[in-house]
PDB file of C-alpha atoms in Angstrom:
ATOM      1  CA  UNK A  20     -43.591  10.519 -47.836  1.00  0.00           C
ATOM      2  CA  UNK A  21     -43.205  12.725 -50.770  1.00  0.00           C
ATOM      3  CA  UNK A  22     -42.868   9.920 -53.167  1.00  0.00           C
ATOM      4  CA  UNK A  23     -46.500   9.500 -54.802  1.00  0.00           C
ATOM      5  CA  UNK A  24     -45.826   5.166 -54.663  1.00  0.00           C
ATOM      6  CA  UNK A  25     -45.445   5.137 -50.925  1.00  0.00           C
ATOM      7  CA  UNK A  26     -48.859   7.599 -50.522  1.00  0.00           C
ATOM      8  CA  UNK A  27     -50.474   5.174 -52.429  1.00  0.00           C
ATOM      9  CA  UNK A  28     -48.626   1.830 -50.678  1.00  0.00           C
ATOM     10  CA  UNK A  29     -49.505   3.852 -47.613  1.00  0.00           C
ATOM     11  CA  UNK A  30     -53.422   4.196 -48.424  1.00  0.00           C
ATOM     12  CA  UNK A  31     -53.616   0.663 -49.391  1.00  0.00           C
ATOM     13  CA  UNK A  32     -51.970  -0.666 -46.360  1.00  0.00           C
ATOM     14  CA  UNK A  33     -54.625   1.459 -44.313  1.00  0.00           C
ATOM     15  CA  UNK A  34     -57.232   0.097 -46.465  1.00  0.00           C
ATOM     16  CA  UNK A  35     -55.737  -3.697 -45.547  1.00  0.00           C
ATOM     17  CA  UNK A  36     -56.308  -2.497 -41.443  1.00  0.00           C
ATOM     18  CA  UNK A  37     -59.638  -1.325 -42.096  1.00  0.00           C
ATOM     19  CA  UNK A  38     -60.840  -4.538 -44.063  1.00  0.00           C
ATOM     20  CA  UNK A  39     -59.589  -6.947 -41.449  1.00  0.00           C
ATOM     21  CA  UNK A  40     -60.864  -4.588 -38.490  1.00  0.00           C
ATOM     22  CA  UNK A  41     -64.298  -4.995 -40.547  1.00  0.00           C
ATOM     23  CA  UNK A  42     -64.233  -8.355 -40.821  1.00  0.00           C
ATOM     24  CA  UNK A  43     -63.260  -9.142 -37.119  1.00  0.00           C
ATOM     25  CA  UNK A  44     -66.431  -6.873 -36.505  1.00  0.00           C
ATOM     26  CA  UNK A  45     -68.893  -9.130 -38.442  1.00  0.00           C
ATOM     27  CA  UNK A  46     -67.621 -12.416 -37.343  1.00  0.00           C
ATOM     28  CA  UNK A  47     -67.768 -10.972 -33.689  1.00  0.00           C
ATOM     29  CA  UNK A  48     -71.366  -9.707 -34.522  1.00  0.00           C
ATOM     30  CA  UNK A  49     -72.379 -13.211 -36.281  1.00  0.00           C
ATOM     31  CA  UNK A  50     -70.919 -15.475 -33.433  1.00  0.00           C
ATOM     32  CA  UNK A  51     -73.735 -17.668 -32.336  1.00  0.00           C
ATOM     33  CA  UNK A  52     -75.765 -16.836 -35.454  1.00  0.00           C
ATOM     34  CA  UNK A  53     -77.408 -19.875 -37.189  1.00  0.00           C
ATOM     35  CA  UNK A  54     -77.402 -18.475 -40.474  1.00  0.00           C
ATOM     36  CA  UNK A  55     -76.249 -15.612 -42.022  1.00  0.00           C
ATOM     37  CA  UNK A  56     -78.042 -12.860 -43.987  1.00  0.00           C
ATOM     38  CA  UNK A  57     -77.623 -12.425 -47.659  1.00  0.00           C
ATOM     39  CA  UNK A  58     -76.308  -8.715 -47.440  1.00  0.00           C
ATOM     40  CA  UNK A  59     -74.005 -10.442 -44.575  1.00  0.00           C
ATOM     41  CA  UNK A  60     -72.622 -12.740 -46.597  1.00  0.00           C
ATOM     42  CA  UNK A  61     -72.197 -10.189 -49.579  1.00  0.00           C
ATOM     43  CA  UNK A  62     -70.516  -7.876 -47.134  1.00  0.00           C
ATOM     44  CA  UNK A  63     -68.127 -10.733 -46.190  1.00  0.00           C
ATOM     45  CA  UNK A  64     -67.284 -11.478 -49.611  1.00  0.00           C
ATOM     46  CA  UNK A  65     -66.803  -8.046 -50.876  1.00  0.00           C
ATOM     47  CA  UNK A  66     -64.444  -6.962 -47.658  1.00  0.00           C
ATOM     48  CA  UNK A  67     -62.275 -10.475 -48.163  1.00  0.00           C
ATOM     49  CA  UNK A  68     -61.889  -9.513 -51.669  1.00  0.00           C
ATOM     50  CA  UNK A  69     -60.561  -5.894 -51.269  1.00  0.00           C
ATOM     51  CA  UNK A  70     -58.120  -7.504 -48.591  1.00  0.00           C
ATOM     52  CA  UNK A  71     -56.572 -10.026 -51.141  1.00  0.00           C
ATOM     53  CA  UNK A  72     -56.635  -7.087 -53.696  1.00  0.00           C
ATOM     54  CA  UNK A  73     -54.353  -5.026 -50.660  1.00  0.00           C
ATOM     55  CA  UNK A  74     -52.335  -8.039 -50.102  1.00  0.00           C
ATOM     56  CA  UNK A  75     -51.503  -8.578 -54.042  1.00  0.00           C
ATOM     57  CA  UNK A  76     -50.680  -5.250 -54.564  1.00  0.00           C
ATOM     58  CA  UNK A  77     -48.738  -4.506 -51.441  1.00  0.00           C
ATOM     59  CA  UNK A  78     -46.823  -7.928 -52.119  1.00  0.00           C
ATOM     60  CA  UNK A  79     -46.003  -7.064 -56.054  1.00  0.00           C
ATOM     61  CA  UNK A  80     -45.042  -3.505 -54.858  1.00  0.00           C
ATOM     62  CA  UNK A  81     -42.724  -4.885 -52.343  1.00  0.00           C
ATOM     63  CA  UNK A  82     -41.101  -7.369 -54.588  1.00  0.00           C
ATOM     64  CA  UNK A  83     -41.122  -5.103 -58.275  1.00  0.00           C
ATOM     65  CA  UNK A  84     -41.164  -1.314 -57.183  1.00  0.00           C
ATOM     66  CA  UNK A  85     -44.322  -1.516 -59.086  1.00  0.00           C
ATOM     67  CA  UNK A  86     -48.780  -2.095 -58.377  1.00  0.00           C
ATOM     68  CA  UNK A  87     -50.712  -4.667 -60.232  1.00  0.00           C
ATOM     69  CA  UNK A  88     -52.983  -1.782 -60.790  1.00  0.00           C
ATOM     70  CA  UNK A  89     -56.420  -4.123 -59.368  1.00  0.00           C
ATOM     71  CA  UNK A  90     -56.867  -2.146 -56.350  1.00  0.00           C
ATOM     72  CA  UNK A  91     -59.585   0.689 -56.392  1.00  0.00           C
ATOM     73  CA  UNK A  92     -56.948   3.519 -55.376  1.00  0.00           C
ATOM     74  CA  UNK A  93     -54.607   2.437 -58.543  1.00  0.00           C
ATOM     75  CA  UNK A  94     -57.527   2.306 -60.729  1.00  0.00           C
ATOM     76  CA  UNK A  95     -58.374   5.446 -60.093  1.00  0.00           C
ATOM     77  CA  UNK A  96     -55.341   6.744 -60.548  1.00  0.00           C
ATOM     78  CA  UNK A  97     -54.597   5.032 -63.611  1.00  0.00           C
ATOM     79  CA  UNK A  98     -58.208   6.677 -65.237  1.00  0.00           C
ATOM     80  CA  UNK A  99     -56.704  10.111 -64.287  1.00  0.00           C
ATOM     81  CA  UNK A 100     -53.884   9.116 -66.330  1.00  0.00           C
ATOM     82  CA  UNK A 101     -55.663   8.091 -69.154  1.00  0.00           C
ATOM     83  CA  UNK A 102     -57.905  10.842 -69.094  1.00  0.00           C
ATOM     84  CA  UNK A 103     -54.940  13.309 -69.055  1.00  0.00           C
ATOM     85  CA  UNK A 104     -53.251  11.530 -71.787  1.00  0.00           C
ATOM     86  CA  UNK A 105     -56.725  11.842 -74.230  1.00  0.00           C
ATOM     87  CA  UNK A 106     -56.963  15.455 -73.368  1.00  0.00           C
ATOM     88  CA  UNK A 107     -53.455  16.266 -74.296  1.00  0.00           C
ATOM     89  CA  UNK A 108     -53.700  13.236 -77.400  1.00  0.00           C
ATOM     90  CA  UNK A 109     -57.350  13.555 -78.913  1.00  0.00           C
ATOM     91  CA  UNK A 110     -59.133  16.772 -77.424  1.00  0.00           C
ATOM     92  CA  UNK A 111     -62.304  15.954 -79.451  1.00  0.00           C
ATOM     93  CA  UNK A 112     -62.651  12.791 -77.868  1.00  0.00           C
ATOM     94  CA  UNK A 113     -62.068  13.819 -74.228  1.00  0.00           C
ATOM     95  CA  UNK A 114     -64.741  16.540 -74.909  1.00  0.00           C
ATOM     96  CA  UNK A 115     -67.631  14.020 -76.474  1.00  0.00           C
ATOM     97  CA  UNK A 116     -66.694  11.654 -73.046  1.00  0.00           C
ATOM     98  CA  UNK A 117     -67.733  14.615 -70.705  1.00  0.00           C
ATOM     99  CA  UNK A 118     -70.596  15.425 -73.082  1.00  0.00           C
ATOM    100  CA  UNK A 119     -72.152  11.813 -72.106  1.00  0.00           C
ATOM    101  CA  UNK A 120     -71.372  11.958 -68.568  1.00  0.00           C
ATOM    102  CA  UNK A 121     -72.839  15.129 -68.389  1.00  0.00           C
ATOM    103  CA  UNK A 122     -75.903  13.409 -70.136  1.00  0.00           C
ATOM    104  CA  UNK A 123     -75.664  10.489 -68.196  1.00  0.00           C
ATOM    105  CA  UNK A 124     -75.861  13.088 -64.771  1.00  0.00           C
ATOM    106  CA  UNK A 125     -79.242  14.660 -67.014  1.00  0.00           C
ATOM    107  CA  UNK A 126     -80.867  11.387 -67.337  1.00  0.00           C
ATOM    108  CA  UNK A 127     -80.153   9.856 -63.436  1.00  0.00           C
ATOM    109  CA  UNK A 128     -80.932  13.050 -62.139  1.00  0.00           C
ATOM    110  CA  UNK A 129     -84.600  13.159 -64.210  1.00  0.00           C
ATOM    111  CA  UNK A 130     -85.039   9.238 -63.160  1.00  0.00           C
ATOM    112  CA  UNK A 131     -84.796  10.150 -59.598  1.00  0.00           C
ATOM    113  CA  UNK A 132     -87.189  13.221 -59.859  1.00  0.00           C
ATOM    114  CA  UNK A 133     -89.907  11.203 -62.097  1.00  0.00           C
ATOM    115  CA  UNK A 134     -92.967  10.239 -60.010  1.00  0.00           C
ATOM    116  CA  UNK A 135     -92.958   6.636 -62.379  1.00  0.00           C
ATOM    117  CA  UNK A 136     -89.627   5.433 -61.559  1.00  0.00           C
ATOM    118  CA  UNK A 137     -89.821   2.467 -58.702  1.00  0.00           C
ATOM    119  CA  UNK A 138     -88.371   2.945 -55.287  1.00  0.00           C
ATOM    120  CA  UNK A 139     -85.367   0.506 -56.838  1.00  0.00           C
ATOM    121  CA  UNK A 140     -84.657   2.133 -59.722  1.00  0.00           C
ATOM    122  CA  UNK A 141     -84.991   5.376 -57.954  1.00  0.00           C
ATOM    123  CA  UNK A 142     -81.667   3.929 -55.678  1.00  0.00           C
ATOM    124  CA  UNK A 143     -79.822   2.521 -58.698  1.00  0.00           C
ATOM    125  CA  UNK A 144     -80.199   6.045 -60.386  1.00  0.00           C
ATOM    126  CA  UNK A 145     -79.069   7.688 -57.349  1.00  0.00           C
ATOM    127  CA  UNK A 146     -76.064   5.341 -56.915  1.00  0.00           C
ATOM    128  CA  UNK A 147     -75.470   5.866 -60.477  1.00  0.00           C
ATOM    129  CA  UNK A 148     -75.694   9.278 -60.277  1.00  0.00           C
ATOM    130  CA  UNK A 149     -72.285   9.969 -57.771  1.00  0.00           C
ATOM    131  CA  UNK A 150     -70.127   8.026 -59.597  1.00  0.00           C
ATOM    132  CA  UNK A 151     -70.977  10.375 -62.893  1.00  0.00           C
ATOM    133  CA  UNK A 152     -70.743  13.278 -60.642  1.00  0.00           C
ATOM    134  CA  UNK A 153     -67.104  12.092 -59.019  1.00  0.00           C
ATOM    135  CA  UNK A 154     -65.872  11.035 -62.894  1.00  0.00           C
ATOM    136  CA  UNK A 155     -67.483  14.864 -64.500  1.00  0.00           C
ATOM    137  CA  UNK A 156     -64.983  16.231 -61.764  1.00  0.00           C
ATOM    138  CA  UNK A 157     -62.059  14.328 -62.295  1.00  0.00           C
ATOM    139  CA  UNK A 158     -62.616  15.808 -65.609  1.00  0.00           C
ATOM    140  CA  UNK A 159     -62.910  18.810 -65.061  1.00  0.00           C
ATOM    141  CA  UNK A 160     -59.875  18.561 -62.274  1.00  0.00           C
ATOM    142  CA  UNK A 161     -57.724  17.443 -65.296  1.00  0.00           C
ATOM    143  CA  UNK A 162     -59.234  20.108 -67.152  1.00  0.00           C
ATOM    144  CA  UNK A 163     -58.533  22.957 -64.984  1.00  0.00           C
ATOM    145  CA  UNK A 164     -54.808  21.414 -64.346  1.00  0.00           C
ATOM    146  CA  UNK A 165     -53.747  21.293 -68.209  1.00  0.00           C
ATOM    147  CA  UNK A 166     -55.330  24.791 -68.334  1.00  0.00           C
ATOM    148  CA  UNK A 167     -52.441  25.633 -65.583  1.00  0.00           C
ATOM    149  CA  UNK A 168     -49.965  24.432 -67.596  1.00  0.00           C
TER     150      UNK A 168
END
């Protein structure tokens, strides 16, 4: 498993088990139910669509040697790449893009710790708030590894 495609086939195929195992759980859990719940039903919809997305991508992997890159793990992966590329490319660029997501982290961070901001937006800020934290240290990650270099 040392090529990187297979890790990532791998993960996604993983991801395809734990999607159907979680949908198995809520239709055992919603047998006999009347009606479903709105965060039920948004649950349901969410998990069938990262299954088709696991499905695609194992199925154009399979047939092309290559992902459709729709899938949250290639995604990912293909922002490091793009990140990397404008580091090594335009410098200035890659520097003014961590100088707003550090800003961004600055302004959730005060909207969570202000005694005006709702109980909602306080969650939405919060929320907000870890995916500028994981993308500030993917930066610096890429950072730190061109450094190496």
């Amino acid at each position: 498993m040392d090529n990187p495609l297979v890790r990532t086939a791998d993960s996604i195929f993983t991801d395809r088990i734990n999607c159907w195992g979680r949908l198995a759980e809520i239709e055992r859990a919603s047998e006999g139910a009347p009606e479903l719940s709105s965060e039920t039903i948004s649950e349901i919809v969410f998990t069938s669509i990262r299954l088709e997305l696991c499905f695609s991508e194992l199925r154009s992997f399979n047939r092309t040697g290559r992902f459709l890159g729709k899938h949250p793990f290639i995604a990912q992966s293909d922002e490091r790449s793009r990140v990397k590329a404008l580091l090594k490319e335009d410098p200035d660029r890659y520097f003014d893009e961590r100088k707003n997501i550090e800003l961004n982290i600055t302004r959730y961070s005060s909207q969570i710790n202000s005694r005006k901001t709702t109980k909602e937006q306080k969650e939405r800020a919060r929320e907000n708030l870890e995916k500028y934290q994981a993308r500030l240290q993917m930066y610096k990650d890429i950072f730190k590894e061109c450094i190496q270099l």
